[in-house]
Amino acid sequence: MSAAIPRSLHDLSFSEIENELSTAGISKQHAKSLWRAIYRHGVTDLHQHDFLPPLARWIHESIGEGKKFFLDQPALDREILSSDDLTRKFLLRLNDGQVIETVLMGYDARHTVCVSTQAGCAMGCVFCATGQMGFVRHLRPGEIIAQVLHAKRVLHEMNPKARLRNLVMMGMGEPLHNIDAVHHALATISDVRGISIGPSKIAISTVGVVPGILRMASENWPYRLAVSLHGSTEDERAALVPASKRWNLESLIDTCRHYGSTTGKRIFFEWTLIAGKNDSPETATRLAELLKGIDAHINLIPLNPTGGFSGTASPSGVQFQKILRNAGFPCTFRQRRGIDVAAGCGMLKAEKRSHQKPRAKDECDKIVT
Ligand code: SAH
Ligand code: SF4
């Protein structure tokens, strides 16, 4: 038995699984049935599943406590349901005790999972609950994938016909600060043999990590890019987004221009509207000027309250929106959903809340694996 540190099977790519099997003297052909079981059918107990004997033997010898591989199956600490029943926030406990948050949203028969990429975040945006808690650690690919598998299982329980079709990296953390793990996780999540969320239905939201955007452009990543902007001048932005001292507004916009022209893709710009900080007509006009020539869609997000920030939501962003629309940009409001369970944007932070509605015990047992 190998003395190596156990690895998560979810951290392995398809070809790495093939290699593992062939090193063990098993035909690579079995990789497909293992992959389908885990990622398409959501099998959680591989030991009980009906595999052909060579693969069943390999699973028995290689997966489990004290063996070469384990499965990432975070425990469900809490599940919190919004009052309209359409948003579920899961607090998932990782192997080292870290609690991360994943949100499943289902509106108009469109089901979307919002995943975390880090425990905490190093970027420190002043209005964001995750930023306020600071950085704890990066998530491994398997820990990102496990959130999607969890959401898929819950969705299947609620409605066996429903499919999870959309994914946004807008949970805890900055995806491009953990870019290798994100890259690996998304390859597995979009793999058609398994989870199969279409690349065009996957959005990576970044605070503006310039080297990461450049890599997405040069490697022509098939996913959507969303850039959280929030400010139309260096000062306006730096007051809200400390990371813009490292990658300033000018270099970020240049990078977006480069991304747009090399990939031909539209960029989504996120703009959290904060009263008196970034919601004036002058700011909207400057923003339109800044984005001139970029194929941009602007998403306005009403500020959600967080404990560490005293700013308030803009009373109305209608004029702001109008200015951008008149300048020719598609500009929409992100609906304020899930607010009552602290699952709105920037409200994700592992904390105990008084209005949690955990699932009934027996229902929970089915999910906690
Ligand atoms: N780190 C990435 C993705 C996670 S944050 C990023 O910053 O883009 C996801 C989105 O929520 C970002 O657009 C962010 O600006 C926004 N957000 C954070 N805190 C918020 C708050 N309190 N109210 C509204 N939007 C918020
Ligand atoms: Fe991090 Fe995004 Fe929150 Fe900023 S808004 S602190 S980048 S999670």
mmCIF file of N, CA and C in Angstrom, residues 7 13 73 154 187 190 224 228 233 241 259 263 297 301 303 331 338 340:
data_model
loop_
_atom_site.group_PDB
_atom_site.id
_atom_site.type_symbol
_atom_site.label_atom_id
_atom_site.label_comp_id
_atom_site.label_asym_id
_atom_site.label_seq_id
_atom_site.Cartn_x
_atom_site.Cartn_y
_atom_site.Cartn_z
ATOM 1 N N ARG A 7 -5.266 11.270 -2.042
ATOM 2 C CA ARG A 7 -5.745 12.343 -2.933
ATOM 3 C C ARG A 7 -7.240 12.171 -3.149
ATOM 4 N N SER A 13 -8.192 14.339 -13.377
ATOM 5 C CA SER A 13 -8.851 14.513 -14.676
ATOM 6 C C SER A 13 -9.194 13.127 -15.218
ATOM 7 N N GLN A 73 -16.688 14.685 -0.230
ATOM 8 C CA GLN A 73 -18.123 14.694 0.062
ATOM 9 C C GLN A 73 -18.360 15.564 1.286
ATOM 10 N N VAL A 154 -29.448 17.586 -4.711
ATOM 11 C CA VAL A 154 -30.610 18.220 -4.082
ATOM 12 C C VAL A 154 -31.673 18.518 -5.145
ATOM 13 N N ALA A 187 -13.111 22.049 -16.239
ATOM 14 C CA ALA A 187 -12.970 21.000 -17.262
ATOM 15 C C ALA A 187 -13.832 19.798 -16.882
ATOM 16 N N SER A 190 -17.711 20.714 -17.056
ATOM 17 C CA SER A 190 -18.298 20.860 -18.391
ATOM 18 C C SER A 190 -18.132 19.593 -19.242
ATOM 19 N N ARG A 224 -17.906 32.276 -19.915
ATOM 20 C CA ARG A 224 -18.189 33.710 -19.933
ATOM 21 C C ARG A 224 -17.343 34.430 -18.888
ATOM 22 N N SER A 228 -16.188 42.556 -12.125
ATOM 23 C CA SER A 228 -16.830 43.406 -11.122
ATOM 24 C C SER A 228 -16.107 44.746 -11.109
ATOM 25 N N THR A 233 -13.589 55.853 -11.928
ATOM 26 C CA THR A 233 -12.282 56.520 -11.874
ATOM 27 C C THR A 233 -11.395 55.691 -10.935
ATOM 28 N N VAL A 241 -12.719 48.833 -3.864
ATOM 29 C CA VAL A 241 -12.038 47.589 -4.271
ATOM 30 C C VAL A 241 -10.528 47.768 -4.075
ATOM 31 N N TYR A 259 -9.133 41.338 -24.238
ATOM 32 C CA TYR A 259 -9.918 40.091 -24.123
ATOM 33 C C TYR A 259 -11.030 40.076 -25.170
ATOM 34 N N THR A 263 -10.953 37.358 -28.228
ATOM 35 C CA THR A 263 -11.904 36.227 -28.123
ATOM 36 C C THR A 263 -13.196 36.485 -28.893
ATOM 37 N N HIS A 297 -22.023 44.073 -21.484
ATOM 38 C CA HIS A 297 -23.363 44.049 -20.892
ATOM 39 C C HIS A 297 -23.167 44.445 -19.433
ATOM 40 N N ILE A 301 -26.270 45.712 -9.664
ATOM 41 C CA ILE A 301 -26.642 44.912 -8.488
ATOM 42 C C ILE A 301 -26.957 45.871 -7.346
ATOM 43 N N LEU A 303 -27.015 47.083 -3.751
ATOM 44 C CA LEU A 303 -26.146 46.668 -2.628
ATOM 45 C C LEU A 303 -26.942 45.852 -1.616
ATOM 46 N N CYS A 331 -28.157 46.895 -20.416
ATOM 47 C CA CYS A 331 -27.922 47.142 -18.984
ATOM 48 C C CYS A 331 -29.138 46.649 -18.222
ATOM 49 N N GLY A 338 -33.136 35.861 -2.668
ATOM 50 C CA GLY A 338 -32.385 35.125 -1.661
ATOM 51 C C GLY A 338 -31.865 36.002 -0.546
ATOM 52 N N ASP A 340 -33.271 37.145 2.105
ATOM 53 C CA ASP A 340 -33.643 36.769 3.475
ATOM 54 C C ASP A 340 -32.834 35.599 4.010
#
